[in-house]
XYZ file of C-alpha atoms in Angstrom:
489
model
C -29.767 6.627 -1.543
C -27.212 4.976 -3.769
C -24.420 3.055 -2.112
C -21.164 3.052 -3.932
C -17.467 4.501 -3.791
C -17.203 8.216 -2.392
C -13.348 8.372 -3.056
C -9.982 6.306 -4.474
C -6.590 6.325 -3.758
C -3.281 4.213 -4.412
C 0.209 3.807 -3.730
C 2.963 1.783 -5.196
C 6.400 2.334 -3.788
C 9.132 4.355 -5.524
C 11.853 1.739 -6.606
C 11.008 -0.603 -9.389
C 13.242 -3.792 -9.724
C 14.302 -4.286 -13.307
C 13.308 -7.900 -14.097
C 16.408 -8.264 -15.922
C 18.384 -8.115 -13.321
C 16.651 -10.845 -11.305
C 16.988 -13.368 -14.461
C 20.627 -12.255 -14.429
C 21.235 -13.594 -10.929
C 19.562 -17.127 -11.819
C 19.577 -17.994 -15.355
C 22.467 -20.125 -14.565
C 20.234 -22.271 -12.867
C 16.968 -21.501 -14.973
C 17.335 -20.468 -18.241
C 13.457 -20.473 -18.900
C 13.381 -17.493 -16.602
C 14.486 -15.065 -19.924
C 10.847 -15.185 -20.626
C 9.859 -13.071 -17.749
C 12.825 -10.943 -17.770
C 10.562 -7.687 -19.133
C 9.566 -4.970 -17.605
C 9.741 -3.963 -13.918
C 8.202 -4.692 -10.463
C 7.336 -2.493 -7.634
C 9.381 -2.881 -4.681
C 8.796 -1.710 -1.373
C 11.832 -0.250 0.660
C 13.073 -1.379 3.795
C 10.825 0.453 6.119
C 7.704 -0.222 4.326
C 4.906 -3.182 4.686
C 1.569 -3.774 4.194
C 0.429 -0.940 6.832
C 2.628 1.593 5.683
C 1.567 1.038 2.311
C -2.254 0.956 3.704
C -1.891 4.319 5.278
C -0.358 6.031 1.916
C -3.420 4.648 -0.227
C -5.762 5.918 2.633
C -4.201 9.278 2.541
C -4.363 9.710 -1.048
C -8.030 8.471 -0.836
C -9.352 10.897 1.681
C -7.578 14.228 0.957
C -9.478 16.959 2.618
C -12.317 15.014 3.814
C -13.697 15.255 7.481
C -11.925 12.223 8.920
C -13.661 12.289 12.232
C -17.151 11.415 9.919
C -15.663 8.051 9.410
C -17.410 4.687 10.970
C -15.050 1.914 10.297
C -11.322 1.227 8.874
C -10.903 -2.142 7.098
C -7.917 -3.795 5.719
C -6.992 -6.490 3.512
C -3.805 -8.627 3.372
C -2.148 -11.595 3.500
C 0.884 -10.125 4.077
C -0.009 -8.529 7.761
C 2.927 -7.480 9.967
C 0.923 -8.578 13.021
C -0.872 -11.901 13.230
C -2.442 -11.142 16.547
C -2.560 -6.967 16.569
C -5.156 -5.344 14.597
C -3.477 -4.086 11.678
C -6.247 -1.844 10.881
C -5.859 -0.169 14.253
C -2.469 0.768 13.381
C -3.895 2.527 9.881
C -6.764 3.903 11.771
C -4.112 5.570 14.549
C -1.751 6.792 11.770
C -4.351 8.495 10.153
C -5.372 10.147 13.414
C -9.010 8.641 13.563
C -11.208 9.158 16.370
C -11.305 5.984 18.562
C -15.197 5.352 18.378
C -15.082 3.366 15.236
C -14.958 -0.060 13.991
C -11.697 -1.742 12.453
C -11.382 -5.000 11.056
C -8.845 -7.022 8.956
C -9.389 -9.364 5.977
C -7.154 -11.902 5.084
C -6.130 -15.702 4.065
C -7.085 -15.404 0.465
C -6.205 -13.857 -2.686
C -9.813 -12.227 -2.947
C -9.612 -10.715 0.728
C -9.425 -7.517 -0.862
C -12.556 -7.809 -3.022
C -14.477 -9.966 -0.303
C -13.362 -6.889 2.253
C -14.769 -4.396 -0.340
C -17.770 -6.244 -0.687
C -18.447 -6.215 2.699
C -17.673 -2.573 3.378
C -20.492 -2.059 0.763
C -22.959 -4.357 2.662
C -22.024 -2.483 5.525
C -22.862 0.871 3.946
C -26.256 0.178 2.844
C -27.399 0.241 6.469
C -27.141 4.372 6.305
C -24.332 4.766 8.513
C -20.915 6.901 8.213
C -18.662 6.256 5.502
C -16.239 3.302 5.803
C -12.554 3.467 4.630
C -11.458 0.382 2.954
C -7.987 -0.522 2.520
C -5.843 -3.091 0.562
C -2.209 -3.807 0.620
C 0.607 -6.683 0.027
C 4.151 -7.245 0.298
C 4.203 -10.688 -0.690
C 7.425 -12.950 0.319
C 8.694 -15.050 -2.956
C 11.375 -17.634 -3.246
C 14.352 -16.512 -5.174
C 14.155 -17.395 -8.817
C 10.622 -18.613 -8.932
C 8.305 -17.278 -11.509
C 6.304 -15.240 -8.449
C 9.295 -12.929 -7.534
C 9.139 -11.857 -11.021
C 5.225 -11.246 -11.754
C 4.458 -10.104 -8.191
C 4.649 -6.562 -6.811
C 4.152 -4.516 -3.724
C 1.313 -1.910 -3.489
C -2.084 -0.631 -2.041
C -5.146 0.782 -2.814
C -7.879 2.382 -0.486
C -11.705 3.377 -1.027
C -14.076 5.640 1.066
C -17.803 3.878 0.607
C -21.307 4.890 1.735
C -24.137 6.358 0.792
C -24.807 9.653 -0.871
C -22.918 11.626 -3.564
C -21.172 8.207 -4.825
C -18.612 8.567 -7.737
C -19.407 4.870 -8.479
C -22.607 3.568 -7.524
C -22.800 -0.394 -6.611
C -24.997 -1.823 -9.262
C -24.354 -5.523 -7.582
C -22.154 -8.039 -6.581
C -21.614 -11.727 -6.607
C -19.306 -14.513 -4.664
C -18.765 -17.908 -5.991
C -17.211 -19.624 -2.823
C -15.077 -22.685 -4.325
C -12.253 -24.400 -2.307
C -10.037 -24.754 -5.407
C -6.324 -24.806 -4.327
C -4.080 -23.233 -6.723
C -1.674 -22.458 -3.882
C -1.585 -21.814 -0.249
C 0.890 -20.672 2.655
C 0.486 -22.988 5.759
C 1.237 -21.876 8.912
C 4.413 -21.328 9.778
C 5.552 -21.064 6.161
C 7.355 -18.044 4.432
C 6.455 -18.777 1.028
C 3.230 -19.934 -0.890
C 3.379 -23.027 -2.763
C 1.925 -22.791 -6.146
C 0.329 -25.731 -8.414
C 0.774 -26.236 -12.069
C -0.269 -23.248 -14.432
C -2.143 -25.106 -16.800
C -4.492 -26.649 -14.601
C -5.173 -23.432 -12.611
C -5.909 -21.754 -15.861
C -8.055 -24.153 -17.215
C -10.184 -25.432 -14.211
C -9.581 -22.407 -12.228
C -9.927 -19.057 -13.923
C -11.702 -20.249 -16.909
C -14.130 -22.084 -14.824
C -14.801 -20.431 -11.912
C -14.558 -16.634 -12.656
C -16.914 -16.811 -15.578
C -19.649 -18.570 -13.357
C -19.321 -16.077 -10.964
C -19.526 -13.147 -13.734
C -22.442 -14.814 -15.207
C -24.275 -15.056 -12.089
C -23.610 -11.121 -11.474
C -24.723 -9.900 -15.037
C -28.289 -12.301 -14.547
C -28.622 -10.933 -11.125
C -28.461 -7.330 -12.372
C -29.572 -7.605 -15.842
C -26.849 -5.648 -17.439
C -25.980 -7.014 -20.822
C -22.157 -7.789 -21.287
C -21.419 -5.814 -24.362
C -22.087 -2.487 -22.038
C -19.294 -3.148 -19.711
C -16.631 -0.203 -20.035
C -13.767 -1.945 -18.168
C -13.238 -5.412 -17.015
C -10.458 -5.860 -14.008
C -9.157 -8.970 -13.161
C -5.709 -9.594 -11.634
C -4.004 -12.113 -13.202
C -0.262 -12.210 -14.331
C -0.747 -14.905 -16.963
C -0.978 -13.457 -20.339
C -4.355 -13.388 -22.455
C -6.293 -15.080 -19.345
C -8.354 -11.650 -18.599
C -8.890 -11.744 -22.365
C -9.871 -15.112 -22.628
C -12.566 -14.933 -19.904
C -13.656 -11.714 -21.584
C -14.305 -13.204 -24.838
C -16.017 -16.459 -23.142
C -18.994 -13.912 -21.624
C -19.317 -11.599 -24.363
C -17.518 -8.942 -22.605
C -15.790 -6.133 -25.411
C -12.316 -6.970 -26.058
C -11.610 -2.935 -25.471
C -12.828 -3.541 -21.694
C -10.048 -5.552 -20.737
C -7.998 -3.401 -18.363
C -4.052 -3.293 -17.882
C -3.074 -5.688 -15.258
C 0.069 -3.311 -14.912
C 2.039 -6.649 -15.047
C 5.077 -4.231 -17.244
C 5.716 -1.619 -14.613
C 4.048 -2.839 -11.242
C 3.643 -6.362 -10.722
C 0.568 -8.572 -9.360
C 0.073 -6.807 -5.781
C -1.671 -10.017 -4.256
C -5.119 -9.566 -2.519
C -4.638 -5.994 -3.254
C -4.285 -5.887 -7.144
C -7.936 -6.261 -7.936
C -8.565 -3.054 -6.056
C -5.578 -1.345 -7.346
C -6.633 -2.104 -10.889
C -10.060 -0.663 -9.794
C -8.589 2.688 -8.323
C -6.426 2.687 -11.596
C -9.741 2.577 -14.034
C -11.395 5.092 -11.976
C -9.051 7.593 -12.734
C -9.717 7.482 -16.451
C -13.320 6.542 -15.957
C -16.307 8.915 -16.844
C -20.014 8.997 -16.279
C -21.890 6.112 -17.666
C -18.790 3.813 -17.739
C -19.509 0.290 -16.125
C -16.552 -1.258 -14.136
C -16.672 -4.755 -13.686
C -13.990 -6.233 -10.908
C -13.355 -9.837 -10.490
C -11.157 -11.718 -8.449
C -9.538 -15.069 -7.654
C -8.990 -17.301 -4.945
C -10.996 -19.929 -3.163
C -13.981 -18.510 -5.506
C -14.233 -15.635 -7.078
C -15.850 -12.124 -6.033
C -17.688 -10.155 -8.823
C -18.662 -6.239 -8.191
C -19.867 -4.091 -11.014
C -19.845 -0.162 -10.571
C -21.829 2.632 -12.643
C -19.306 5.756 -12.659
C -21.524 8.616 -12.022
C -21.117 12.580 -12.584
C -20.309 13.087 -9.351
C -16.684 11.996 -10.622
C -16.154 15.068 -12.087
C -16.016 16.884 -9.142
C -13.695 14.803 -7.200
C -10.670 16.500 -5.861
C -7.658 15.644 -7.698
C -5.213 13.068 -6.442
C -2.172 11.426 -7.003
C -3.822 7.778 -7.433
C -2.096 4.624 -8.832
C -0.790 6.624 -11.968
C 0.622 9.434 -10.340
C 2.714 6.869 -7.914
C 3.523 4.868 -11.117
C 5.034 8.149 -12.326
C 7.119 8.633 -9.264
C 9.475 5.885 -9.817
C 13.387 4.908 -9.833
C 14.708 2.224 -11.832
C 16.622 -0.159 -9.289
C 19.149 -2.406 -10.757
C 20.838 -3.701 -7.673
C 18.992 -7.280 -7.018
C 20.891 -7.991 -3.751
C 19.024 -4.865 -2.527
C 15.761 -6.671 -3.044
C 16.650 -9.731 -1.198
C 18.155 -7.911 1.652
C 14.894 -5.361 1.824
C 12.640 -8.424 1.467
C 14.833 -10.131 4.309
C 15.769 -13.006 1.459
C 19.112 -13.685 2.882
C 20.991 -14.136 5.936
C 23.077 -10.651 5.620
C 26.190 -9.750 7.664
C 24.725 -6.201 8.998
C 27.515 -5.460 11.378
C 28.258 -5.064 15.024
C 26.273 -1.615 14.891
C 23.103 -3.533 14.073
C 23.418 -5.826 16.877
C 21.370 -3.095 19.266
C 18.593 -4.561 21.154
C 15.673 -2.988 19.475
C 12.968 -3.952 22.360
C 10.098 -1.599 22.557
C 8.710 -0.826 25.724
C 4.640 -1.193 25.296
C 4.033 1.064 28.159
C 6.395 4.099 26.551
C 4.526 3.111 23.130
C 1.083 3.451 24.329
C 1.834 6.524 26.294
C 3.515 8.290 23.374
C 1.148 6.908 20.473
C -0.289 10.687 19.564
C 3.248 11.717 19.113
C 4.836 8.126 17.710
C 1.767 6.759 15.289
C -0.517 10.030 15.284
C 1.887 12.456 14.837
C 0.373 15.103 17.106
C 2.303 17.991 18.119
C 1.444 21.019 20.246
C 0.472 24.775 19.600
C 0.194 27.572 21.819
C -3.211 28.885 22.543
C -1.576 32.269 23.756
C 0.613 32.860 20.819
C 0.182 30.524 18.177
C 3.500 28.521 18.099
C 3.571 25.390 16.907
C 6.069 22.468 18.136
C 7.062 19.376 17.782
C 6.714 17.463 20.263
C 4.220 18.834 22.433
C 5.132 19.562 25.962
C 3.859 21.532 28.813
C 5.780 25.135 28.196
C 5.665 27.119 24.901
C 9.069 26.996 22.933
C 8.580 30.678 21.874
C 11.225 32.225 24.000
C 8.867 35.666 24.028
C 6.274 33.580 25.422
C 6.770 30.509 27.661
C 2.979 30.047 28.677
C 2.656 26.826 30.461
C -0.307 24.197 29.833
C -1.583 26.220 26.736
C -0.621 23.191 24.162
C -3.513 22.109 22.159
C -2.977 19.076 19.788
C -1.846 20.081 16.546
C -1.365 17.372 13.693
C 2.169 17.369 11.639
C 1.517 14.474 9.440
C -0.055 16.406 6.588
C 1.938 19.448 6.546
C 4.606 20.032 4.257
C 8.586 21.151 5.618
C 11.693 22.326 4.081
C 15.010 21.036 4.915
C 17.116 22.793 7.143
C 20.034 20.651 7.173
C 20.843 17.139 6.317
C 23.352 14.695 7.076
C 24.535 11.545 4.932
C 26.097 9.222 7.665
C 27.842 5.832 6.854
C 28.517 5.317 10.667
C 25.288 4.913 12.001
C 23.697 1.636 11.178
C 21.039 1.797 8.355
C 19.358 -1.131 6.278
C 20.210 0.866 3.201
C 22.904 3.346 3.732
C 23.968 5.844 4.377
C 21.507 6.797 6.809
C 19.704 10.222 5.561
C 18.281 12.899 8.306
C 18.341 16.267 9.063
C 16.387 18.991 10.635
C 13.139 20.221 8.746
C 11.271 23.102 9.247
C 7.573 22.972 8.803
C 6.057 25.761 6.639
C 3.044 26.412 9.449
C 5.649 26.500 12.382
C 7.319 23.689 14.134
C 11.041 21.797 13.804
C 11.615 18.096 13.819
C 15.025 16.239 13.532
C 13.572 13.411 10.964
C 15.067 10.535 9.359
C 14.741 10.795 5.653
C 13.458 7.877 3.550
C 13.114 6.962 -0.437
C 15.968 9.028 -1.388
C 17.437 7.442 -4.735
C 21.185 6.942 -4.709
C 21.690 9.714 -7.388
C 19.230 12.311 -5.572
C 20.219 16.109 -5.209
C 18.966 16.882 -1.695
C 19.311 20.301 -0.777
C 18.549 22.909 1.939
C 15.059 24.344 1.167
C 14.030 21.323 -0.707
C 10.434 20.512 0.096
C 9.633 17.283 2.004
C 6.129 15.400 3.291
C 5.736 13.203 5.975
C 5.217 9.531 5.675
C 4.193 6.724 7.829
C 7.252 4.175 8.093
C 8.930 1.518 10.323
C 11.073 2.725 12.916
C 12.649 -0.301 13.857
C 12.490 -3.714 13.606
C 12.671 -6.241 16.905
C 13.239 -9.622 15.403
C 13.921 -11.252 18.878
C 10.499 -10.571 19.425
C 8.809 -10.396 16.277
C 7.682 -6.608 16.755
C 7.839 -3.521 14.935
C 7.743 0.008 15.849
C 6.583 2.540 13.567
C 7.242 6.695 12.858
C 7.005 9.298 10.963
C 9.669 10.100 8.320
C 10.494 12.796 5.844
C 10.595 12.447 1.951
C 11.084 14.722 -0.681
C 7.686 16.027 -2.031
C 8.663 15.765 -5.760
C 10.544 12.575 -6.706
C 12.138 12.671 -9.938
C 12.212 9.641 -12.338
C 16.129 9.238 -11.867
C 17.446 6.137 -12.735
C 15.596 5.553 -16.054
């Protein structure tokens, strides 16, 4: 049986910081930044990180797939929220997966995304159950640095295995070269980058072609037959230069999404692959290359199964779901780049009782409620007694997942007295269409959003609280509008 990609998904945060606003803030210091002021970059909300974005990409990827059939969850990032807690395990919990699976984190290189996918495909060759692979990034960048302009936040996910693949793996190859174009040492918050021309001439233009050449020779594929070439680099004309050097068609060079997203770090080769699959057709050959202490190359051929894949939002759908953010100070605050006076109400100790967290993880991380086996009433949270006043049965509650169920707003409040990193704090009562109610925080509410009773809402996995004293963050589910508009353009 052929091994390859069974499904794909993606996620890009709603807010898009206008690069012109970054330039306005720093041109007094470095007028040369004006050349980077075009377009916009994806900007994660204050309650988003690489884990929450990976969860959203995975949900987009899995759709209605039988999640009990998965054998493993892999996650790649260089911005994991936890250095000593398995982040892929948090993703698995949020997706309500069985405990009997493997979870692995891939990190420490900008090619961790492509390396992780290559490993997942290699493991899948063994004939086991499908593997979910995710890659996500929320990079920290110094103010007024080129990376602040060219970076973006986002995630991609793939279901890989044997069987009815939408893109079969033709082959892969890795060149491992300890070429240091940038690095981030232990205890450092920001990347230290080296000179751009050196990186281009000695790195991109030598190491990547070597990896591509080896792959094409190994597979016997004519470079002229490549339909799409995905290479994640913000620098202009580099991908086109590599394509020309390797004999790839000019038309094969994929959009690097720099105009409307930015480079999502180790996730970006995967984001570009997910985006390419959206627009592919049977017979297309997609070449993916990455760069970071060497280069990974993977070659896929799209199959007829792509036609029968169920619709998904994908990278394109999330790019269309946008709000043009013009407040640069909000970006600094959300990425913890300034020492902001947050007021007395923000001083509450956010310590998480790990015993309580574990005992309630089905509710808080999996969003499992209950459904009465006697009368069919759904409720959140799950309890020993049915909330239906006409039933009241005891010990009849069965696990009932709420995370993927649509709700409607019953009531809402915009509160400026309660502390919120993004005031006002929106919250309210939501009623799930299949039954069950929840007093929920709302998120991704654009400043000029028209919230109203009856509005459709979906649940998203987000950061509930940051415990900055101990370096812990607690996750929970929040409600967000189903159809976010393009307001703010």
